XYZ file of C-alpha atoms in Angstrom:
326
model
C 109.687 103.195 68.190
C 113.846 102.981 68.804
C 115.566 99.770 69.329
C 116.905 99.168 72.657
C 119.671 96.889 72.809
C 120.927 94.781 75.965
C 124.099 96.959 76.235
C 122.008 100.215 75.908
C 119.925 98.719 78.907
C 122.507 98.134 81.000
C 124.229 101.707 80.554
C 121.270 103.150 81.287
C 120.603 101.048 84.607
C 124.029 101.461 85.550
C 123.290 105.136 85.163
C 120.072 105.375 86.719
C 121.680 103.596 89.803
C 124.564 106.046 89.944
C 121.846 108.840 89.784
C 119.948 106.970 92.943
C 123.504 106.880 94.791
C 123.956 110.698 94.177
C 120.753 111.592 95.413
C 121.280 109.229 98.938
C 124.634 110.747 99.109
C 123.066 114.435 99.158
C 120.577 113.570 101.385
C 123.012 112.117 104.069
C 124.680 115.527 103.668
C 122.176 117.183 106.274
C 122.187 117.980 109.850
C 120.429 115.345 112.177
C 119.495 117.771 114.326
C 118.077 120.577 112.193
C 118.486 119.200 108.717
C 121.006 121.860 107.757
C 123.807 121.856 105.542
C 127.027 120.525 106.197
C 130.555 121.580 105.259
C 133.638 119.946 105.678
C 136.596 121.558 107.640
C 139.487 120.484 106.337
C 141.472 121.995 108.750
C 140.357 120.234 112.126
C 139.162 117.089 110.545
C 135.728 117.802 111.330
C 132.319 117.639 109.599
C 130.094 120.193 110.987
C 126.666 122.087 110.531
C 126.501 125.199 108.819
C 123.528 126.143 110.658
C 123.626 124.714 114.727
C 126.988 123.994 114.539
C 126.681 120.444 115.267
C 130.237 118.261 115.112
C 128.544 114.961 112.997
C 132.061 113.663 112.354
C 135.756 114.267 113.671
C 139.004 112.589 112.937
C 138.413 112.556 109.371
C 141.581 111.247 107.228
C 143.640 114.167 105.837
C 144.323 113.155 102.330
C 145.956 116.401 101.087
C 150.063 117.090 101.484
C 151.518 117.394 105.212
C 153.211 120.522 103.771
C 151.722 124.352 103.074
C 152.194 126.584 100.297
C 151.535 130.095 99.828
C 151.863 130.660 96.345
C 152.411 128.768 92.971
C 156.055 129.023 92.865
C 155.918 127.396 96.533
C 153.389 124.637 95.535
C 155.488 123.600 92.286
C 158.522 123.436 94.212
C 157.248 121.263 97.131
C 154.845 119.200 94.856
C 156.113 115.848 94.593
C 154.701 111.965 95.105
C 155.566 109.353 96.945
C 156.591 108.446 100.698
C 157.839 112.252 102.796
C 161.170 112.828 103.141
C 163.130 111.808 106.348
C 166.270 112.611 108.088
C 166.470 109.348 109.507
C 167.742 107.746 106.228
C 171.174 108.759 104.646
C 169.651 109.339 101.656
C 166.515 110.844 102.958
C 164.082 108.209 101.732
C 164.786 109.465 98.370
C 166.374 106.493 96.651
C 164.756 103.349 94.493
C 164.263 100.096 96.539
C 164.315 96.939 94.869
C 162.243 93.714 96.523
C 164.321 91.001 97.876
C 161.520 89.067 96.841
C 162.274 87.289 93.661
C 158.568 87.784 92.456
C 156.890 89.892 89.548
C 154.075 92.381 89.568
C 151.661 89.423 89.541
C 153.293 87.315 92.476
C 155.210 85.017 90.012
C 158.381 83.465 90.675
C 160.997 84.760 88.362
C 162.987 82.209 86.212
C 166.748 81.911 86.839
C 167.897 84.380 84.468
C 165.831 87.025 85.918
C 167.035 86.186 89.690
C 170.776 86.686 88.545
C 169.523 89.972 86.906
C 167.657 91.105 89.762
C 170.420 90.183 92.194
C 173.126 92.228 90.034
C 170.833 94.912 90.104
C 170.448 95.166 94.019
C 173.891 95.003 94.440
C 174.608 97.909 92.122
C 172.089 99.995 93.728
C 173.197 98.909 97.162
C 177.080 100.623 95.792
C 175.521 103.499 94.145
C 173.261 104.552 97.430
C 176.525 104.651 99.430
C 178.859 106.137 96.608
C 181.427 107.537 99.492
C 182.978 107.311 102.693
C 180.577 110.148 104.050
C 177.374 108.344 102.898
C 178.586 105.058 104.696
C 179.469 106.691 107.722
C 176.178 108.608 107.428
C 174.379 105.227 106.804
C 176.022 103.302 109.495
C 175.232 106.265 111.955
C 171.670 106.463 111.103
C 171.241 102.798 111.807
C 172.757 103.339 114.973
C 170.513 106.192 115.864
C 167.695 104.077 114.894
C 168.344 101.091 116.764
C 168.914 103.056 120.322
C 166.160 104.872 119.952
C 163.824 101.817 119.498
C 165.609 100.239 122.549
C 164.878 103.375 124.593
C 161.293 103.287 123.410
C 161.848 107.035 122.081
C 159.203 108.959 119.689
C 160.263 109.543 116.338
C 160.798 113.267 116.531
C 163.715 112.442 118.782
C 164.924 110.434 116.032
C 164.346 112.959 113.457
C 166.242 115.527 115.723
C 168.970 113.216 116.519
C 169.459 112.607 112.844
C 169.859 116.224 112.141
C 172.030 116.987 114.707
C 174.479 114.183 113.448
C 174.499 115.514 109.929
C 175.227 119.103 111.535
C 178.129 117.418 113.202
C 179.295 115.508 110.096
C 178.950 118.827 107.677
C 181.249 120.463 110.546
C 183.649 118.024 110.429
C 183.403 117.247 114.036
C 184.039 113.226 113.557
C 187.824 113.061 113.014
C 188.991 111.429 115.762
C 186.003 110.128 117.520
C 183.818 106.982 116.847
C 180.810 106.834 114.621
C 179.062 105.272 118.236
C 180.159 107.748 120.207
C 178.449 110.544 118.240
C 175.304 108.668 117.322
C 174.846 108.333 120.933
C 175.523 111.359 122.004
C 173.096 113.001 119.803
C 170.346 110.571 120.564
C 170.798 111.768 124.116
C 170.898 115.395 123.352
C 167.833 114.746 121.236
C 165.607 113.586 123.760
C 166.738 116.043 126.387
C 165.401 118.635 123.937
C 162.333 116.750 123.025
C 161.459 116.935 127.044
C 161.551 113.127 127.176
C 164.634 112.303 128.427
C 167.173 109.331 129.404
C 169.667 109.062 131.951
C 173.097 108.510 131.091
C 172.977 105.312 132.665
C 170.402 104.562 130.153
C 172.054 105.830 127.329
C 175.206 103.596 128.282
C 173.132 100.145 128.389
C 172.191 100.200 124.806
C 175.170 102.049 123.452
C 178.460 100.327 122.148
C 180.650 102.787 123.984
C 181.628 103.311 127.437
C 179.723 106.028 129.725
C 182.657 108.431 129.853
C 183.073 108.491 126.058
C 179.564 109.420 125.709
C 179.518 112.380 128.324
C 182.954 113.642 126.559
C 181.545 113.408 123.424
C 178.052 115.173 124.036
C 179.880 117.970 125.900
C 181.758 118.407 122.564
C 178.957 118.058 120.355
C 176.824 120.783 122.074
C 179.571 122.817 122.432
C 180.784 123.191 118.593
C 177.245 123.241 117.607
C 175.823 125.665 119.995
C 172.828 123.195 120.896
C 170.547 125.133 123.517
C 170.024 122.184 125.546
C 167.674 122.747 129.098
C 168.926 120.888 132.020
C 166.890 117.811 132.879
C 163.557 118.681 134.784
C 163.105 115.866 137.529
C 159.146 115.725 136.926
C 159.873 114.478 133.004
C 161.158 111.537 134.356
C 157.999 110.875 136.686
C 155.357 109.197 134.382
C 157.726 107.028 133.238
C 158.502 105.751 136.709
C 155.191 105.665 137.741
C 153.891 103.830 134.801
C 156.839 101.075 135.329
C 155.634 100.630 138.943
C 152.017 100.571 138.145
C 151.037 103.687 140.300
C 148.081 105.557 140.156
C 147.402 109.066 138.975
C 147.109 110.360 142.157
C 150.489 109.235 143.291
C 152.298 110.838 140.161
C 150.266 114.081 140.824
C 152.057 113.890 144.632
C 155.311 113.164 142.888
C 155.196 116.399 141.036
C 154.013 118.434 143.928
C 156.877 117.088 146.031
C 159.422 118.099 143.262
C 157.890 121.358 142.692
C 158.015 122.176 146.215
C 161.873 120.799 146.037
C 162.556 123.425 143.375
C 161.113 126.020 145.303
C 163.415 125.584 148.165
C 166.517 124.930 146.153
C 166.668 121.257 147.009
C 167.601 120.487 143.454
C 170.602 122.305 142.924
C 173.609 119.793 142.317
C 171.486 116.775 142.546
C 170.823 114.214 140.050
C 167.490 114.806 138.337
C 167.132 110.824 137.968
C 167.612 110.254 141.644
C 165.312 113.307 143.032
C 162.248 111.855 140.472
C 163.087 108.437 141.939
C 163.125 109.605 145.491
C 159.996 111.502 144.780
C 158.116 108.709 143.036
C 158.799 106.267 146.182
C 157.906 109.151 148.576
C 154.243 109.439 146.428
C 153.605 105.734 146.434
C 154.314 106.069 150.654
C 152.001 108.850 150.976
C 149.148 107.293 148.545
C 149.471 103.964 150.732
C 150.385 102.275 147.593
C 152.470 99.281 147.715
C 156.460 99.765 146.658
C 159.524 99.066 147.739
C 162.702 100.984 146.918
C 164.439 98.010 145.341
C 161.686 98.082 142.757
C 161.812 101.906 142.432
C 166.073 101.246 142.002
C 165.455 98.902 139.208
C 162.887 100.868 137.659
C 164.845 104.242 137.526
C 168.325 102.383 137.317
C 169.583 103.997 140.507
C 171.025 102.599 143.520
C 168.588 102.893 146.679
C 171.493 104.498 148.841
C 170.616 107.510 146.738
C 167.000 107.179 146.754
C 166.815 106.858 150.153
C 169.178 110.225 150.757
C 167.235 112.580 148.281
C 164.119 110.679 149.790
C 164.846 112.174 153.229
C 165.647 115.674 151.487
C 162.613 115.721 149.941
C 160.364 115.311 153.212
C 162.407 118.031 154.998
C 161.612 120.172 152.625
C 157.769 119.414 152.231
C 156.558 121.264 155.137
C 153.257 121.689 153.864
C 152.443 117.915 154.523
C 153.823 118.251 158.107
C 156.112 115.320 157.462
C 159.410 117.900 158.169
């Protein structure tokens, strides 16, 4: 009879435990309805039954890359490690970052010589990240774009688009004679309109470090020189934000959209400020749905005068013949 050492028994016990866990996992991979075989649909993030089509699990984590490749050469070219690149950073996130905390990998504090060494490395790393004036310009502008987008509550795709627009303006030498803040602000304004989440010029000017007139002038120049396709702002795109700020119901929001759609059919919106039309539609919809709000509250949320709201309000009601309010 062969000798069985304690280490052999431990390895055998571990192997038997792994086999039991594998069998348990295999038993779990069966449909709870028909006991059919389950398959994982990585494209849609679902685990479904191959026989009856029951979705057993959804919204699973996709651990694959965010890019696609159609041949081996393209796969090797796109293959990488680390965080995805982004246009919101002047070096696209490919540089080395040295932690500001003077601790090693185990969390222990560094001695005085090591701290001085790390401080010198941080200083030289920062110098190498911005080697020329163009990179320093880009770093300052992208910081401004991120700050204004955060203050305005704009999503990440708007920040990416604004960063790309600024990079194009910088590469085509559109900045001489114009301030970095003015061009970066106009890029945010254009990107928000392209993404369908526009902000009014007054809202943009409130978070910018330049005057409203300079923003408008620089915006027209950038759009013209870069050939950007920016559609006129749709008043309906402002309605959800205004309704949310006033705590109005979904019914009031739908009624405001209906008022604006009818106004566009009658041509009332031509030559009018989309912000003013949206604010007036929200105010009229709140009254039509018996929800409490005032012109002053709408004026504060929309950042527009009460006189404009009253004028647009009467024009919307005159165009709304279907409700018998003309």
